[in-house]
mmCIF file of N, CA and C in Angstrom:
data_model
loop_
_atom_site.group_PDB
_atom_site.id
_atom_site.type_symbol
_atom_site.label_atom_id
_atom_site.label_comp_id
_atom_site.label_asym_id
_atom_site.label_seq_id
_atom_site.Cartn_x
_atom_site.Cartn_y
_atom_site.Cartn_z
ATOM 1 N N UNK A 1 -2.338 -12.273 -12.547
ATOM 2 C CA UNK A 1 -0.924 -12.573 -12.606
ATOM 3 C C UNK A 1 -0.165 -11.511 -11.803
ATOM 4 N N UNK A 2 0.884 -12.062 -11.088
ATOM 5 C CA UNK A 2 1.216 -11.313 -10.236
ATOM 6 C C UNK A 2 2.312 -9.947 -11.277
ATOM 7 N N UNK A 3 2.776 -10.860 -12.012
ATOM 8 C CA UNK A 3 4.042 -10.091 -13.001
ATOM 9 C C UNK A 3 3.284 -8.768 -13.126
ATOM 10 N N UNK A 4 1.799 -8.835 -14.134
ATOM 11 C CA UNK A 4 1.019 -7.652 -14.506
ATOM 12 C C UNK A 4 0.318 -6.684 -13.478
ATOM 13 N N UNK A 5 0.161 -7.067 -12.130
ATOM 14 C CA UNK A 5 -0.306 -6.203 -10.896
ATOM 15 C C UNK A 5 1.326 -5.706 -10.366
ATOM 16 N N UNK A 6 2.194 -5.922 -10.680
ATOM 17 C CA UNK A 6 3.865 -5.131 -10.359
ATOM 18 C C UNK A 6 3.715 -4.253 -11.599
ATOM 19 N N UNK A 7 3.358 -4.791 -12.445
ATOM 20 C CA UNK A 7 4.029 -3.598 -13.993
ATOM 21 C C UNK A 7 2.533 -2.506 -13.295
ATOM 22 N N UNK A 8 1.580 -2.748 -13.546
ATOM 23 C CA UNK A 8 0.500 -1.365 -13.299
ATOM 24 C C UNK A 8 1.033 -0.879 -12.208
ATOM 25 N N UNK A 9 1.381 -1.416 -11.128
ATOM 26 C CA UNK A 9 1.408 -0.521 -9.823
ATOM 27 C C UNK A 9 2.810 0.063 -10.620
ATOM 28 N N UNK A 10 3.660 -0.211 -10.928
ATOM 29 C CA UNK A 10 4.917 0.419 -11.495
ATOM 30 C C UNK A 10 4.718 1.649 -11.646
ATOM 31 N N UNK A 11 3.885 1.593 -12.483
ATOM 32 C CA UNK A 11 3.032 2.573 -14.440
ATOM 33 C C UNK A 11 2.498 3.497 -13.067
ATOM 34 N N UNK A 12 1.594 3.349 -12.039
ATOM 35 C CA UNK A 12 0.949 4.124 -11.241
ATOM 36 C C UNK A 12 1.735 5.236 -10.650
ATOM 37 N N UNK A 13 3.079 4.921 -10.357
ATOM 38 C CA UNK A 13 4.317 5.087 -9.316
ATOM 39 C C UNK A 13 4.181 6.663 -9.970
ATOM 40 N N UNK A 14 3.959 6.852 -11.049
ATOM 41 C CA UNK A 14 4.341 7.998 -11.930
ATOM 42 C C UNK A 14 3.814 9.218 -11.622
ATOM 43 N N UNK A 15 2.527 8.999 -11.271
ATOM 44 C CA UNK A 15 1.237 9.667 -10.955
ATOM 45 C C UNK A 15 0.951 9.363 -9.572
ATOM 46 N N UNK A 16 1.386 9.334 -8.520
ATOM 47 C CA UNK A 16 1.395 9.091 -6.969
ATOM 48 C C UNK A 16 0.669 10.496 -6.522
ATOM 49 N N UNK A 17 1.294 11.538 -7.139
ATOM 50 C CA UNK A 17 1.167 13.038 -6.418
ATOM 51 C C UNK A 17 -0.674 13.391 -6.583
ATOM 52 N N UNK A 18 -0.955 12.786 -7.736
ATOM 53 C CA UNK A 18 -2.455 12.750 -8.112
ATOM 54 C C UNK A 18 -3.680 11.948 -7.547
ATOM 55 N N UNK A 19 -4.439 13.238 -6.246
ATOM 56 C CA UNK A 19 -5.040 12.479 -5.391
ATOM 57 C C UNK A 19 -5.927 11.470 -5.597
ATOM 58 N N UNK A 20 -6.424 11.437 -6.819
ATOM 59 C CA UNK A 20 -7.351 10.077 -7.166
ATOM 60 C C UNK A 20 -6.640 8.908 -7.386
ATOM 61 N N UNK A 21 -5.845 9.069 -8.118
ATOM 62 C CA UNK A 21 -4.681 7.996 -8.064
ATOM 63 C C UNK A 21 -3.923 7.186 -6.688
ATOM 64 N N UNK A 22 -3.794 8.440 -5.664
ATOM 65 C CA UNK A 22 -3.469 8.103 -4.348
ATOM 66 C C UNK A 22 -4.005 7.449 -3.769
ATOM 67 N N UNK A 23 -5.455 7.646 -3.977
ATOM 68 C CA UNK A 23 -7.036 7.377 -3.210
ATOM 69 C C UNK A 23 -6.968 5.862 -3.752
ATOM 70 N N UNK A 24 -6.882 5.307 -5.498
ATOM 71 C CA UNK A 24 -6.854 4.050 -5.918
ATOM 72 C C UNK A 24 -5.779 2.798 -5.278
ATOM 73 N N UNK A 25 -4.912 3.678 -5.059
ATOM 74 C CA UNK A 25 -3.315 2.388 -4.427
ATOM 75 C C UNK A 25 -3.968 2.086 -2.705
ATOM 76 N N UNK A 26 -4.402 2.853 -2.327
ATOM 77 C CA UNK A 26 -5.213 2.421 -1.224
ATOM 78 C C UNK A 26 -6.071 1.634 -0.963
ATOM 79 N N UNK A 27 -6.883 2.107 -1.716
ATOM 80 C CA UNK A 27 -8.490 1.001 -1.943
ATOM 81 C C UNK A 27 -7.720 -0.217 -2.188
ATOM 82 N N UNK A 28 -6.497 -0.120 -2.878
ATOM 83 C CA UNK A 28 -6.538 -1.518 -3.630
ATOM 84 C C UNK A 28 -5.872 -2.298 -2.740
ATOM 85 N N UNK A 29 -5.141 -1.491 -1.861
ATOM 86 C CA UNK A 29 -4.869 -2.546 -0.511
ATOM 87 C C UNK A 29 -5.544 -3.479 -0.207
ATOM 88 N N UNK A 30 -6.677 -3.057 0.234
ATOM 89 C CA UNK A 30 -7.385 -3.961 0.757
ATOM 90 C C UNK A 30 -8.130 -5.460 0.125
ATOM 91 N N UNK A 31 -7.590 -5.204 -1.185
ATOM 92 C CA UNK A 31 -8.304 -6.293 -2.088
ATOM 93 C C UNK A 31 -7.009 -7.560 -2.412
ATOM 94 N N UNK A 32 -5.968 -7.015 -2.113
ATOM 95 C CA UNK A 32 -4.556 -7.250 -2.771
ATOM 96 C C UNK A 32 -4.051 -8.822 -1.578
ATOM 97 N N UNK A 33 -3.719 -9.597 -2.336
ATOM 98 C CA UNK A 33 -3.457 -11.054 -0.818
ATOM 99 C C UNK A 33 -1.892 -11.467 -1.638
ATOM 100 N N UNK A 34 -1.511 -10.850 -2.278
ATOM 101 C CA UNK A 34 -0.059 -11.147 -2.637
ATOM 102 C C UNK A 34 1.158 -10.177 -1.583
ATOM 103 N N UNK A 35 1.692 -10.654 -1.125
ATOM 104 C CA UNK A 35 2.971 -9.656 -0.180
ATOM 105 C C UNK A 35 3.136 -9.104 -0.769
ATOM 106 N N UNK A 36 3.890 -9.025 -2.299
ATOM 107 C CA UNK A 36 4.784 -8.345 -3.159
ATOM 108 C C UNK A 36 3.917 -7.345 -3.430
ATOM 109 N N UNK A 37 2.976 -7.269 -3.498
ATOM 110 C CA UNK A 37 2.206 -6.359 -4.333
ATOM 111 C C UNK A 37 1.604 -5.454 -2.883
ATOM 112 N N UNK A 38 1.361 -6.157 -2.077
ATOM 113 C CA UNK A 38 1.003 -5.527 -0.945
ATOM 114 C C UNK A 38 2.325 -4.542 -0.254
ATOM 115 N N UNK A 39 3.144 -5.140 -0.330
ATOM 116 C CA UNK A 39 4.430 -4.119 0.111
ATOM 117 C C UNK A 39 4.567 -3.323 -1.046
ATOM 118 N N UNK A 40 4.577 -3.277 -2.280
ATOM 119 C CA UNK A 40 4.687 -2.371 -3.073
ATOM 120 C C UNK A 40 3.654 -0.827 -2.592
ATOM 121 N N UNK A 41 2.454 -1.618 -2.702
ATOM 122 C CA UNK A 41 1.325 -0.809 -2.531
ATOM 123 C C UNK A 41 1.484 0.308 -1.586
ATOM 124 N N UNK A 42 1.725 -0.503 -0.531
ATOM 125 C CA UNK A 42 1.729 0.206 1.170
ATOM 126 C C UNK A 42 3.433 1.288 0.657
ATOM 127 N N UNK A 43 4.093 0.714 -0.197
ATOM 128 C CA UNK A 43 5.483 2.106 -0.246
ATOM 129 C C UNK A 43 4.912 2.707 -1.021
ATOM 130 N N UNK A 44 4.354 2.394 -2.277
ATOM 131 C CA UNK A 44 3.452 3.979 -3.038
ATOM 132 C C UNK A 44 2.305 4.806 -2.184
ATOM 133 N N UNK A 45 1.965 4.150 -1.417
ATOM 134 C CA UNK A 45 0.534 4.531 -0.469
ATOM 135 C C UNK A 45 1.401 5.832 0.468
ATOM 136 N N UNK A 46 2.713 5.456 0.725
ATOM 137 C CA UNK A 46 3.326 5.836 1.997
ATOM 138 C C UNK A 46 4.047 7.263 1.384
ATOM 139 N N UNK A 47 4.453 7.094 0.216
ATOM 140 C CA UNK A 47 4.946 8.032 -0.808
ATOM 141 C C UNK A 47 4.275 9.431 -1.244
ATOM 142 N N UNK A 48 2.995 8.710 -0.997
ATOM 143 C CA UNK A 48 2.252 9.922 -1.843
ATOM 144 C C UNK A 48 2.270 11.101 -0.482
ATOM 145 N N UNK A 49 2.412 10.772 0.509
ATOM 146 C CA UNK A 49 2.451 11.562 1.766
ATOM 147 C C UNK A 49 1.215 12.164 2.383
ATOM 148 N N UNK A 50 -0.110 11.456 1.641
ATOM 149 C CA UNK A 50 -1.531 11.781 2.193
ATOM 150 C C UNK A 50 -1.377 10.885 3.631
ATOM 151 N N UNK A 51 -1.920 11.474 4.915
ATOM 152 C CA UNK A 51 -2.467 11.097 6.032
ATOM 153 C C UNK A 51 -3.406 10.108 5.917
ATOM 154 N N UNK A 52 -3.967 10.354 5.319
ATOM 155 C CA UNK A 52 -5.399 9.756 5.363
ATOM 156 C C UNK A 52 -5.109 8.447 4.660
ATOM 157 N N UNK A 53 -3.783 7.436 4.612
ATOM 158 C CA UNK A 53 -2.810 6.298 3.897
ATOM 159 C C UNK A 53 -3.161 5.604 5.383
ATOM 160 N N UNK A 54 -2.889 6.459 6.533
ATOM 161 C CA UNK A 54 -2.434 5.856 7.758
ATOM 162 C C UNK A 54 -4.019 4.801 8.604
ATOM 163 N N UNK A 55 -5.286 5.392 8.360
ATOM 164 C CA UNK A 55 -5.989 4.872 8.922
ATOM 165 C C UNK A 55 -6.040 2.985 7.628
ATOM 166 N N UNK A 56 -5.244 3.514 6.851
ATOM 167 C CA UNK A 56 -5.909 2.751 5.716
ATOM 168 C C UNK A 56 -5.185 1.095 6.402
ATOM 169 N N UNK A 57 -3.562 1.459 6.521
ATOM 170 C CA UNK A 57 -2.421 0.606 6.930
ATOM 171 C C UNK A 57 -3.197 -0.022 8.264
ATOM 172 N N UNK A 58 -3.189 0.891 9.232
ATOM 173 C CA UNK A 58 -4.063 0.497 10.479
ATOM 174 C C UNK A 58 -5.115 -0.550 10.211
ATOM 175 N N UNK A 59 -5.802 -0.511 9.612
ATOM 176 C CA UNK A 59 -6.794 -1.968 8.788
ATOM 177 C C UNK A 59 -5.966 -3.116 8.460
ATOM 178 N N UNK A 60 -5.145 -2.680 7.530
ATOM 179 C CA UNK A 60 -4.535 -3.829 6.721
ATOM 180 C C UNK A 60 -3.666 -4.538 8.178
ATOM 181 N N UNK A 61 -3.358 -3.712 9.083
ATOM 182 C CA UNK A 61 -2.438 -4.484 10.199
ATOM 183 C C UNK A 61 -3.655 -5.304 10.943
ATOM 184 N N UNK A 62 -4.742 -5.122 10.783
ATOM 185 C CA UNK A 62 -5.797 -6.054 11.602
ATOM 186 C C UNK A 62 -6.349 -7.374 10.608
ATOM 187 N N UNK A 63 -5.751 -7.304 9.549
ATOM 188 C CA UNK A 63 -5.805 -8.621 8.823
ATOM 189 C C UNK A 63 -5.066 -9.961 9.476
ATOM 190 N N UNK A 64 -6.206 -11.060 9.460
ATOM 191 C CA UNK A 64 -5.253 -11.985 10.158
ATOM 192 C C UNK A 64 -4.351 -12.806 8.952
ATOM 193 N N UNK A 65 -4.527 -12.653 7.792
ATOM 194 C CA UNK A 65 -3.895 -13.081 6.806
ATOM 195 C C UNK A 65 -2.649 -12.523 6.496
ATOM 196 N N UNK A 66 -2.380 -11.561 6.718
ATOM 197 C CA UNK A 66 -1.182 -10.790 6.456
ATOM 198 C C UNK A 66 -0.220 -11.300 6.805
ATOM 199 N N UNK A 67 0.902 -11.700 6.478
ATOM 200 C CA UNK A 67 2.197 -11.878 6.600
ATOM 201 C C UNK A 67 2.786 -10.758 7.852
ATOM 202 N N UNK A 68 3.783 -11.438 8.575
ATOM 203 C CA UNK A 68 4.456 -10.425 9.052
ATOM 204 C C UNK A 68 5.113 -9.553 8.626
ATOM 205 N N UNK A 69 6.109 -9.801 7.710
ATOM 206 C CA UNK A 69 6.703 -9.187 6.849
ATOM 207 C C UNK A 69 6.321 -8.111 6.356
ATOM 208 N N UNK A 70 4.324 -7.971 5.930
ATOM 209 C CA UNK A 70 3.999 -7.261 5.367
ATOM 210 C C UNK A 70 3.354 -6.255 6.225
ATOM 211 N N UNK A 71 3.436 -6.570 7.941
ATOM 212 C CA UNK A 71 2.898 -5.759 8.707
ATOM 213 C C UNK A 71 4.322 -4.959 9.166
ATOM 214 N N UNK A 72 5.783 -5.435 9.255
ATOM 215 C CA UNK A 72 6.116 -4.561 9.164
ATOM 216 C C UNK A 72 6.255 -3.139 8.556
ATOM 217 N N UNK A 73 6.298 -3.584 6.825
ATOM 218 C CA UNK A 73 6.507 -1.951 5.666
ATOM 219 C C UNK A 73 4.860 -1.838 6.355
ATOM 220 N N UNK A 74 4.015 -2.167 6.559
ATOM 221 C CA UNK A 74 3.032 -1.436 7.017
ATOM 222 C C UNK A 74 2.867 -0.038 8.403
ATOM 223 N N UNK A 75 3.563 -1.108 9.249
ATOM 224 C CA UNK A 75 4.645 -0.333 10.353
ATOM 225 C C UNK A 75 5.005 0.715 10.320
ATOM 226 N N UNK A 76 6.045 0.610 9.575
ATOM 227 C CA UNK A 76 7.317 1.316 9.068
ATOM 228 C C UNK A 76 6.209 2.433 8.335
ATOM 229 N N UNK A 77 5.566 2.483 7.544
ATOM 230 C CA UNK A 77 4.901 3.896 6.648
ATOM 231 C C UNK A 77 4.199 4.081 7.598
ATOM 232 N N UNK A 78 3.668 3.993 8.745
ATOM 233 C CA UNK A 78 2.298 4.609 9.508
ATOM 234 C C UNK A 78 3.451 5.181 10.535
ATOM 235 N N UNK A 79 4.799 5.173 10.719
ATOM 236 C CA UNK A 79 5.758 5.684 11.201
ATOM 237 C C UNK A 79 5.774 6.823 10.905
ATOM 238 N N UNK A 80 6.261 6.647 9.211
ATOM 239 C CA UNK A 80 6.955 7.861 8.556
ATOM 240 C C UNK A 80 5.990 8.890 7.827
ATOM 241 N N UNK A 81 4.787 8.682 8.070
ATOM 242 C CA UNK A 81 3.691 9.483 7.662
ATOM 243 C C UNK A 81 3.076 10.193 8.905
ATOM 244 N N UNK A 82 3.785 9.781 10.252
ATOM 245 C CA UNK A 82 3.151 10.596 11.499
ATOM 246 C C UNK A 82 4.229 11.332 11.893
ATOM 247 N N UNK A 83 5.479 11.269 11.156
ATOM 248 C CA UNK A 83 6.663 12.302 11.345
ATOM 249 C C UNK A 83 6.543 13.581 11.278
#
């Protein structure tokens, strides 16, 4: 359900700074085929301010499934993480 993958990633938001936690919103990119949850993801991913977010986005932009929409905030954080 999409409602309950927004409330955990929410609950996660808390604990961003905590690199295993950081390491999990990533991984889970790649499993994730909802936008909403995928743009969520990719702004906590982008938040936590680890580098190592950017090779992750770079993947997710080679999905041919992806929405545009969702390759922009993908964009947009592989921007603001090479600032």
């Amino acid at each position: 359900n999409v409602n309950v993958r927004l409330a955990a990633a929410q609950a996660l938001s808390k604990y961003k700074d905590n690199k295993e936690i950081a390491k999990g919103i990533v991984k889970s990119l790649e499993k994730q085929t909802e936008p909403l949850i995928q743009i969520m993801l990719i702004n906590l991913a982008v938040e936590t301010g680890d580098n190592d977010v950017t090779p992750e986005l770079n993947k997710l932009l080679q999905r041919s499934d992806l929405m545009d929409e969702v390759k922009v905030y993908a964009k947009k954080g592989i921007n603001s993480l090479s600032i």
